[in-house]
Amino acid sequence: MSAQEPSANASPMSTNEELANYIDGLIDKLQSKFDSVNTQINEKLEEMNVRIDRLDRSLNDLMTHVSQGENKSEDSA
């Protein structure tokens, strides 16, 4: 049995307090993990957003280049 878990031989008042403290500790740990995962997800989404923006600019540049090439070939013909 860990130090945070309620003991079997404790008085009801002490057991309730220990249980409440144990649950509060678990909630704090879960909140901390949630915050960490939330931060990681937001960082990954921001990275993806940057990559998508770069891809969008590259595609627009490519389409402009292709369009200019088509205009030049039509002018030559």
XYZ file of N, CA and C in Angstrom:
231
model
N 0.852 -1.177 0.000
C 0.000 0.000 0.000
C 0.893 1.235 0.000
N 0.625 2.192 -0.864
C 1.449 3.391 -0.945
C 1.071 4.368 0.158
N 1.897 5.380 0.356
C 1.665 6.362 1.402
C 0.429 7.203 1.111
N 0.028 7.305 -0.155
C -1.114 8.139 -0.506
C -2.440 7.393 -0.402
N -2.404 6.058 -0.407
C -3.633 5.289 -0.361
C -4.170 5.238 1.066
N -5.486 5.273 1.240
C -6.051 5.203 2.578
C -5.710 3.871 3.239
N -5.443 3.928 4.530
C -5.106 2.694 5.249
C -6.374 2.002 5.725
N -6.305 0.685 5.864
C -7.478 -0.108 6.236
C -7.831 0.064 7.702
N -6.875 0.395 8.563
C -7.113 0.467 10.003
C -7.343 1.894 10.497
N -7.451 2.853 9.640
C -7.602 4.247 10.055
C -9.040 4.521 10.466
N -9.220 5.585 11.250
C -10.566 5.981 11.658
C -11.313 6.515 10.438
N -12.652 6.499 10.476
C -13.424 6.967 9.321
C -13.063 8.398 8.905
N -12.863 9.284 9.873
C -12.535 10.668 9.545
C -11.200 10.726 8.817
N -10.226 10.020 9.353
C -8.905 10.024 8.733
C -8.960 9.337 7.379
N -9.722 8.288 7.237
C -9.847 7.589 5.965
C -10.494 8.495 4.920
N -11.526 9.208 5.303
C -12.182 10.125 4.371
C -11.227 11.225 3.930
N -10.457 11.755 4.878
C -9.502 12.802 4.539
C -8.412 12.254 3.621
N -7.921 11.064 3.935
C -6.885 10.450 3.102
C -7.419 10.172 1.705
N -8.636 9.670 1.647
C -9.236 9.385 0.352
C -9.412 10.672 -0.455
N -9.887 11.717 0.199
C -10.066 12.998 -0.479
C -8.720 13.527 -0.970
N -7.701 13.423 -0.137
C -6.360 13.876 -0.542
C -5.827 13.044 -1.699
N -6.048 11.740 -1.651
C -5.609 10.845 -2.712
C -6.293 11.204 -4.030
N -7.604 11.427 -3.969
C -8.369 11.786 -5.167
C -7.921 13.146 -5.696
N -7.694 14.096 -4.787
C -7.194 15.408 -5.215
C -5.849 15.263 -5.918
N -4.993 14.393 -5.389
C -3.695 14.152 -6.017
C -3.849 13.563 -7.416
N -4.764 12.605 -7.546
C -5.017 12.010 -8.867
C -5.546 13.042 -9.852
N -6.455 13.877 -9.383
C -7.008 14.916 -10.254
C -5.909 15.876 -10.683
N -5.036 16.245 -9.753
C -3.921 17.136 -10.095
C -3.011 16.497 -11.144
N -2.724 15.201 -10.972
C -1.878 14.502 -11.949
C -2.550 14.462 -13.317
N -3.836 14.151 -13.331
C -4.572 14.101 -14.599
C -4.601 15.474 -15.270
N -4.808 16.516 -14.472
C -4.825 17.872 -15.021
C -3.469 18.222 -15.616
N -2.409 17.836 -14.917
C -1.058 18.104 -15.408
C -0.796 17.363 -16.721
N -1.188 16.091 -16.778
C -1.008 15.318 -18.002
C -1.848 15.898 -19.136
N -3.073 16.279 -18.834
C -3.944 16.873 -19.843
C -3.323 18.153 -20.391
N -2.820 19.005 -19.493
C -2.181 20.253 -19.925
C -0.989 19.977 -20.821
N -0.202 18.963 -20.460
C 0.977 18.609 -21.254
C 0.575 18.121 -22.644
N -0.397 17.245 -22.710
C -0.869 16.722 -23.995
C -1.488 17.849 -24.823
N -2.242 18.709 -24.165
C -2.856 19.844 -24.854
C -1.782 20.728 -25.479
N -0.730 21.001 -24.747
C 0.374 21.814 -25.264
C 1.034 21.131 -26.450
N 1.273 19.827 -26.336
C 1.905 19.084 -27.428
C 1.027 19.103 -28.679
N -0.257 18.923 -28.510
C -1.177 18.931 -29.654
C -1.175 20.306 -30.315
N -1.233 21.358 -29.507
C -1.224 22.711 -30.076
C 0.073 22.993 -30.828
N 1.207 22.520 -30.303
C 2.483 22.708 -30.996
C 2.488 21.966 -32.325
N 1.976 20.740 -32.339
C 1.920 19.964 -33.583
C 0.985 20.624 -34.592
N -0.147 21.135 -34.129
C -1.072 21.814 -35.037
C -0.428 23.061 -35.635
N 0.331 23.789 -34.826
C 1.014 24.981 -35.330
C 2.066 24.589 -36.371
N 2.813 23.499 -36.100
C 3.792 23.013 -37.073
C 3.110 22.624 -38.384
N 1.984 21.930 -38.285
C 1.250 21.526 -39.479
C 0.744 22.755 -40.237
N 0.292 23.759 -39.509
C -0.192 24.980 -40.135
C 0.926 25.660 -40.924
N 2.110 25.717 -40.357
C 3.254 26.315 -41.048
C 3.581 25.525 -42.310
N 3.585 24.202 -42.200
C 3.886 23.368 -43.367
C 2.831 23.529 -44.453
N 1.564 23.600 -44.063
C 0.483 23.779 -45.042
C 0.605 25.134 -45.725
N 0.956 26.166 -44.950
C 1.149 27.486 -45.554
C 2.290 27.462 -46.569
N 3.386 26.787 -46.230
C 4.509 26.676 -47.174
C 4.088 25.931 -48.434
N 3.363 24.844 -48.257
C 2.884 24.064 -49.395
C 1.957 24.904 -50.272
N 1.077 25.654 -49.645
C 0.157 26.519 -50.389
C 0.933 27.551 -51.209
N 1.936 28.173 -50.602
C 2.750 29.149 -51.343
C 3.489 28.477 -52.500
N 4.028 27.289 -52.243
C 4.749 26.567 -53.304
C 3.823 26.219 -54.462
N 2.632 25.745 -54.142
C 1.667 25.411 -55.198
C 1.250 26.647 -55.979
N 1.035 27.741 -55.275
C 0.680 28.988 -55.973
C 1.820 29.442 -56.880
N 3.052 29.355 -56.400
C 4.212 29.710 -57.229
C 4.298 28.803 -58.451
N 4.072 27.517 -58.247
C 4.122 26.560 -59.340
C 3.030 26.850 -60.371
N 1.821 27.120 -59.888
C 0.719 27.428 -60.810
C 1.003 28.709 -61.587
N 1.589 29.696 -60.933
C 1.952 30.937 -61.621
C 3.005 30.661 -62.678
N 3.996 29.850 -62.325
C 5.064 29.508 -63.263
C 4.509 28.743 -64.472
N 3.640 27.781 -64.213
C 3.029 26.998 -65.299
C 2.178 27.908 -66.179
N 1.415 28.786 -65.558
C 0.557 29.704 -66.310
C 1.392 30.628 -67.190
N 2.493 31.112 -66.666
C 3.368 31.970 -67.459
C 3.995 31.193 -68.620
N 4.335 29.940 -68.389
C 4.885 29.088 -69.441
C 3.874 28.851 -70.538
N 2.604 28.649 -70.173
C 1.556 28.455 -71.177
C 1.354 29.726 -71.993
N 1.397 30.868 -71.331
C 1.230 32.143 -72.047
C 2.374 32.354 -73.033
N 3.582 32.001 -72.654
C 4.725 32.165 -73.546
C 4.605 31.237 -74.748
N 4.158 29.984 -74.525
C 4.040 29.040 -75.645
C 2.912 29.459 -76.589
N 1.820 30.067 -76.058
C 0.747 30.539 -76.922
C 1.223 31.736 -77.758
N 2.055 32.591 -77.141
C 2.562 33.748 -77.865
C 3.519 33.324 -78.981
N 4.246 32.214 -78.770
C 5.203 31.721 -79.762
C 4.498 31.094 -80.957
N 3.308 30.577 -80.732
C 2.639 29.839 -81.799
C 1.956 30.693 -82.798
